[in-house]
Amino acid sequence: VLFTWHSLGHVALAESYATAPTDGTPYDYFHVNSVDEEPDGNLLVSARNTHAVYEIDRSTGAVLWRLGGKRSSFKMGKGTTFAWQHDARRQADGTITLFDDGASPAVEKESRAIRIRLDAQARTATLVSAYSAGSLAGSQGNVQVLGNGDTLVGFGAVPRVTEFSPAGQIVFDATFSKGDDSYRAYRFVWHATPTTRPAIAVAAGKGGTATVYASWNG
């Protein structure tokens, strides 16, 4: 074990937006759903149930600052407030991306992928970009910044993956079967050559037409 950190002792129960259970089950007041190691070695921690992202000192475990939630260290600019978020990541340009679920329970009309720029001296948070596609996810979800500048968004509990151009246009949109979900969705270049030959099937159509189906290793 190289490092251990507990929210208790650093973050008060009163900072949570989650309702304390009355049936004796444990109170998940914090709910970590991502930890990102930053260039300086400190840790960026997303806590779903406090609606906040924390920067943690890797040496001491101290909370250096809070973004969002009830005790934000930054003045939240227009469009930067988020709720029940997932997957907070520090990008190469210093901005922070995250998936703003906005539910559950719902406090927003649709989930968003947002990018925020922090001014450490002025202690302000400014919205750089926000992408949404009309879906509201009650849990999970992520944001991946692609090499071409596009942004891939996994909608978590909503079976959907969408890619946005920098201008906010949808350039790729895929859905899974109803009832499925995806904790994280990523897009990567992939190459492989199966060891078997492709499987081919032909279905005869009307007027002498035919439809050919091909499957190579599934």
Tab-separated table of N, CA and C in Angstrom, residues 70-154:
chain	number	residue	atom	x	y	z
A	70	LYS	N	-21.286	21.925	-1.242
A	70	LYS	CA	-21.739	22.934	-0.288
A	70	LYS	C	-20.619	23.854	0.193
A	71	ARG	N	-19.361	23.448	-0.005
A	71	ARG	CA	-18.237	24.238	0.497
A	71	ARG	C	-17.187	24.455	-0.602
A	72	SER	N	-17.623	24.834	-1.779
A	72	SER	CA	-16.703	24.995	-2.901
A	72	SER	C	-15.644	26.053	-2.595
A	73	SER	N	-14.400	25.718	-2.919
A	73	SER	CA	-13.291	26.675	-2.762
A	73	SER	C	-13.279	27.693	-3.889
A	74	PHE	N	-14.061	27.421	-4.932
A	74	PHE	CA	-14.101	28.289	-6.113
A	74	PHE	C	-15.499	28.866	-6.276
A	75	LYS	N	-15.569	30.103	-6.768
A	75	LYS	CA	-16.855	30.675	-7.146
A	75	LYS	C	-17.284	30.014	-8.442
A	76	MET	N	-18.417	29.351	-8.396
A	76	MET	CA	-18.875	28.571	-9.542
A	76	MET	C	-19.524	29.484	-10.576
A	77	GLY	N	-18.892	29.571	-11.747
A	77	GLY	CA	-19.418	30.409	-12.817
A	77	GLY	C	-20.660	29.805	-13.450
A	78	LYS	N	-21.239	30.527	-14.373
A	78	LYS	CA	-22.458	30.100	-15.044
A	78	LYS	C	-22.255	28.742	-15.716
A	79	GLY	N	-23.125	27.794	-15.406
A	79	GLY	CA	-23.103	26.493	-16.045
A	79	GLY	C	-22.120	25.499	-15.456
A	80	THR	N	-21.407	25.883	-14.395
A	80	THR	CA	-20.387	24.979	-13.844
A	80	THR	C	-20.909	24.093	-12.717
A	81	THR	N	-22.072	24.403	-12.158
A	81	THR	CA	-22.604	23.603	-11.057
A	81	THR	C	-23.004	22.217	-11.567
A	82	PHE	N	-22.666	21.184	-10.799
A	82	PHE	CA	-22.968	19.811	-11.208
A	82	PHE	C	-23.520	19.024	-10.022
A	83	ALA	N	-24.117	17.861	-10.332
A	83	ALA	CA	-24.736	17.048	-9.281
A	83	ALA	C	-24.615	15.567	-9.604
A	84	TRP	N	-24.304	14.763	-8.576
A	84	TRP	CA	-24.204	13.299	-8.687
A	84	TRP	C	-23.206	12.883	-9.773
A	85	GLN	N	-22.137	13.652	-9.929
A	85	GLN	CA	-21.208	13.521	-11.048
A	85	GLN	C	-20.330	12.270	-10.968
A	86	HIS	N	-19.713	11.936	-12.109
A	86	HIS	CA	-18.770	10.831	-12.230
A	86	HIS	C	-17.556	11.246	-13.065
A	87	ASP	N	-16.459	10.519	-12.874
A	87	ASP	CA	-15.303	10.542	-13.780
A	87	ASP	C	-14.676	11.927	-13.930
A	88	ALA	N	-14.202	12.506	-12.842
A	88	ALA	CA	-13.488	13.790	-12.918
A	88	ALA	C	-12.041	13.542	-13.325
A	89	ARG	N	-11.586	14.210	-14.372
A	89	ARG	CA	-10.235	14.005	-14.901
A	89	ARG	C	-9.568	15.339	-15.201
A	90	ARG	N	-8.279	15.404	-14.913
A	90	ARG	CA	-7.488	16.579	-15.267
A	90	ARG	C	-6.942	16.378	-16.672
A	91	GLN	N	-7.234	17.310	-17.568
A	91	GLN	CA	-6.784	17.219	-18.946
A	91	GLN	C	-5.411	17.886	-19.112
A	92	ALA	N	-4.800	17.643	-20.265
A	92	ALA	CA	-3.443	18.137	-20.506
A	92	ALA	C	-3.343	19.655	-20.447
A	93	ASP	N	-4.437	20.361	-20.765
A	93	ASP	CA	-4.406	21.825	-20.742
A	93	ASP	C	-4.758	22.392	-19.374
A	94	GLY	N	-4.897	21.514	-18.379
A	94	GLY	CA	-5.194	21.961	-17.028
A	94	GLY	C	-6.667	22.016	-16.680
A	95	THR	N	-7.543	21.914	-17.671
A	95	THR	CA	-8.975	21.916	-17.393
A	95	THR	C	-9.398	20.589	-16.763
A	96	ILE	N	-10.589	20.583	-16.202
A	96	ILE	CA	-11.138	19.376	-15.587
A	96	ILE	C	-12.409	18.990	-16.322
A	97	THR	N	-12.494	17.742	-16.728
A	97	THR	CA	-13.713	17.229	-17.356
A	97	THR	C	-14.415	16.299	-16.383
A	98	LEU	N	-15.738	16.242	-16.489
A	98	LEU	CA	-16.511	15.296	-15.688
A	98	LEU	C	-17.863	15.071	-16.336
A	99	PHE	N	-18.494	13.968	-15.918
A	99	PHE	CA	-19.836	13.655	-16.406
A	99	PHE	C	-20.826	14.102	-15.345
A	100	ASP	N	-21.613	15.089	-15.671
A	100	ASP	CA	-22.606	15.654	-14.763
A	100	ASP	C	-23.915	14.898	-14.934
A	101	ASP	N	-24.124	13.880	-14.101
A	101	ASP	CA	-25.339	13.064	-14.212
A	101	ASP	C	-26.607	13.900	-14.047
A	102	GLY	N	-26.634	14.712	-12.990
A	102	GLY	CA	-27.835	15.506	-12.724
A	102	GLY	C	-28.960	14.711	-12.102
A	103	ALA	N	-28.708	13.436	-11.769
A	103	ALA	CA	-29.693	12.546	-11.158
A	103	ALA	C	-28.887	11.400	-10.530
A	104	SER	N	-29.283	10.755	-9.524
A	104	SER	CA	-30.595	10.535	-9.017
A	104	SER	C	-30.598	10.792	-7.509
A	105	PRO	N	-31.552	11.535	-6.965
A	105	PRO	CA	-32.743	12.014	-7.660
A	105	PRO	C	-32.422	13.146	-8.634
A	106	ALA	N	-33.305	13.321	-9.586
A	106	ALA	CA	-33.067	14.291	-10.657
A	106	ALA	C	-33.115	15.720	-10.135
A	107	VAL	N	-32.071	16.476	-10.464
A	107	VAL	CA	-32.044	17.914	-10.191
A	107	VAL	C	-31.788	18.682	-11.485
A	108	GLU	N	-31.562	17.961	-12.574
A	108	GLU	CA	-31.367	18.561	-13.881
A	108	GLU	C	-32.242	17.829	-14.902
A	109	LYS	N	-32.434	18.425	-16.070
A	109	LYS	CA	-33.283	17.827	-17.093
A	109	LYS	C	-32.535	16.827	-17.955
A	110	GLU	N	-31.212	17.005	-18.097
A	110	GLU	CA	-30.429	16.076	-18.883
A	110	GLU	C	-28.989	16.062	-18.398
A	111	SER	N	-28.334	14.930	-18.596
A	111	SER	CA	-26.940	14.781	-18.199
A	111	SER	C	-26.038	15.499	-19.193
A	112	ARG	N	-24.841	15.909	-18.697
A	112	ARG	CA	-23.924	16.672	-19.542
A	112	ARG	C	-22.488	16.187	-19.345
A	113	ALA	N	-21.706	16.366	-20.387
A	113	ALA	CA	-20.253	16.275	-20.263
A	113	ALA	C	-19.750	17.699	-20.207
A	114	ILE	N	-19.084	18.073	-19.125
A	114	ILE	CA	-18.656	19.459	-18.990
A	114	ILE	C	-17.139	19.548	-18.804
A	115	ARG	N	-16.621	20.688	-19.212
A	115	ARG	CA	-15.191	20.975	-19.071
A	115	ARG	C	-15.058	22.308	-18.359
A	116	ILE	N	-14.288	22.326	-17.266
A	116	ILE	CA	-14.201	23.497	-16.402
A	116	ILE	C	-12.751	23.952	-16.294
A	117	ARG	N	-12.558	25.268	-16.355
A	117	ARG	CA	-11.229	25.840	-16.144
A	117	ARG	C	-11.203	26.547	-14.784
A	118	LEU	N	-10.173	26.243	-14.003
A	118	LEU	CA	-10.027	26.835	-12.686
A	118	LEU	C	-8.969	27.928	-12.709
A	119	ASP	N	-9.265	29.020	-12.043
A	119	ASP	CA	-8.281	30.085	-11.823
A	119	ASP	C	-7.873	29.972	-10.355
A	120	ALA	N	-6.682	29.452	-10.112
A	120	ALA	CA	-6.240	29.179	-8.750
A	120	ALA	C	-6.079	30.448	-7.933
A	121	GLN	N	-5.693	31.558	-8.571
A	121	GLN	CA	-5.477	32.797	-7.843
A	121	GLN	C	-6.786	33.523	-7.552
A	122	ALA	N	-7.640	33.639	-8.566
A	122	ALA	CA	-8.921	34.322	-8.387
A	122	ALA	C	-9.960	33.416	-7.726
A	123	ARG	N	-9.664	32.123	-7.668
A	123	ARG	CA	-10.568	31.127	-7.089
A	123	ARG	C	-11.927	31.154	-7.795
A	124	THR	N	-11.877	31.057	-9.128
A	124	THR	CA	-13.096	31.014	-9.923
A	124	THR	C	-13.095	29.774	-10.805
A	125	ALA	N	-14.289	29.301	-11.123
A	125	ALA	CA	-14.481	28.166	-12.024
A	125	ALA	C	-15.306	28.642	-13.215
A	126	THR	N	-14.777	28.412	-14.421
A	126	THR	CA	-15.430	28.889	-15.640
A	126	THR	C	-15.738	27.718	-16.563
A	127	LEU	N	-16.929	27.710	-17.128
A	127	LEU	CA	-17.321	26.646	-18.051
A	127	LEU	C	-16.653	26.847	-19.406
A	128	VAL	N	-15.926	25.818	-19.865
A	128	VAL	CA	-15.279	25.855	-21.174
A	128	VAL	C	-16.208	25.272	-22.233
A	129	SER	N	-16.825	24.138	-21.933
A	129	SER	CA	-17.739	23.497	-22.879
A	129	SER	C	-18.705	22.592	-22.132
A	130	ALA	N	-19.837	22.334	-22.760
A	130	ALA	CA	-20.843	21.425	-22.210
A	130	ALA	C	-21.546	20.737	-23.365
A	131	TYR	N	-21.628	19.419	-23.290
A	131	TYR	CA	-22.274	18.649	-24.348
A	131	TYR	C	-23.370	17.776	-23.738
A	132	SER	N	-24.543	17.795	-24.350
A	132	SER	CA	-25.650	16.969	-23.893
A	132	SER	C	-26.427	16.463	-25.102
A	133	ALA	N	-27.183	15.374	-24.878
A	133	ALA	CA	-27.902	14.769	-26.001
A	133	ALA	C	-29.329	14.395	-25.622
A	134	GLY	N	-29.844	15.013	-24.568
A	134	GLY	CA	-31.236	14.775	-24.194
A	134	GLY	C	-31.458	13.599	-23.276
A	135	SER	N	-30.390	12.940	-22.819
A	135	SER	CA	-30.517	11.783	-21.940
A	135	SER	C	-30.225	12.186	-20.502
A	136	LEU	N	-30.900	11.548	-19.550
A	136	LEU	CA	-30.670	11.796	-18.133
A	136	LEU	C	-30.283	10.479	-17.476
A	137	ALA	N	-29.042	10.403	-17.021
A	137	ALA	CA	-28.508	9.169	-16.438
A	137	ALA	C	-28.552	9.250	-14.917
A	138	GLY	N	-29.095	8.224	-14.301
A	138	GLY	CA	-29.190	8.179	-12.850
A	138	GLY	C	-27.917	7.750	-12.169
A	139	SER	N	-26.956	7.236	-12.942
A	139	SER	CA	-25.688	6.808	-12.353
A	139	SER	C	-24.651	6.603	-13.442
A	140	GLN	N	-23.379	6.478	-13.016
A	140	GLN	CA	-22.272	6.121	-13.897
A	140	GLN	C	-21.996	7.206	-14.953
A	141	GLY	N	-21.321	6.830	-16.032
A	141	GLY	CA	-21.021	7.780	-17.095
A	141	GLY	C	-19.595	8.293	-17.047
A	142	ASN	N	-19.104	8.762	-18.201
A	142	ASN	CA	-17.727	9.264	-18.280
A	142	ASN	C	-17.529	10.180	-19.473
A	143	VAL	N	-16.361	10.824	-19.490
A	143	VAL	CA	-15.985	11.737	-20.564
A	143	VAL	C	-14.588	11.383	-21.026
A	144	GLN	N	-14.410	11.202	-22.342
A	144	GLN	CA	-13.096	10.932	-22.919
A	144	GLN	C	-12.801	11.983	-23.981
A	145	VAL	N	-11.725	12.744	-23.806
A	145	VAL	CA	-11.292	13.714	-24.811
A	145	VAL	C	-10.425	12.985	-25.823
A	146	LEU	N	-10.825	13.010	-27.085
A	146	LEU	CA	-10.127	12.280	-28.139
A	146	LEU	C	-9.015	13.129	-28.757
A	147	GLY	N	-8.109	12.460	-29.436
A	147	GLY	CA	-6.961	13.130	-30.023
A	147	GLY	C	-7.316	14.151	-31.081
A	148	ASN	N	-8.468	13.985	-31.740
A	148	ASN	CA	-8.867	14.929	-32.786
A	148	ASN	C	-9.647	16.123	-32.238
A	149	GLY	N	-9.775	16.195	-30.904
A	149	GLY	CA	-10.500	17.304	-30.300
A	149	GLY	C	-11.941	16.996	-29.979
A	150	ASP	N	-12.461	15.879	-30.486
A	150	ASP	CA	-13.824	15.476	-30.164
A	150	ASP	C	-13.910	14.988	-28.727
A	151	THR	N	-15.122	14.850	-28.239
A	151	THR	CA	-15.371	14.365	-26.884
A	151	THR	C	-16.341	13.198	-26.940
A	152	LEU	N	-15.917	12.054	-26.408
A	152	LEU	CA	-16.768	10.870	-26.351
A	152	LEU	C	-17.409	10.812	-24.974
A	153	VAL	N	-18.713	10.608	-24.947
A	153	VAL	CA	-19.462	10.606	-23.689
A	153	VAL	C	-20.179	9.276	-23.518
A	154	GLY	N	-19.893	8.600	-22.411
A	154	GLY	CA	-20.648	7.411	-22.051
A	154	GLY	C	-21.733	7.818	-21.079
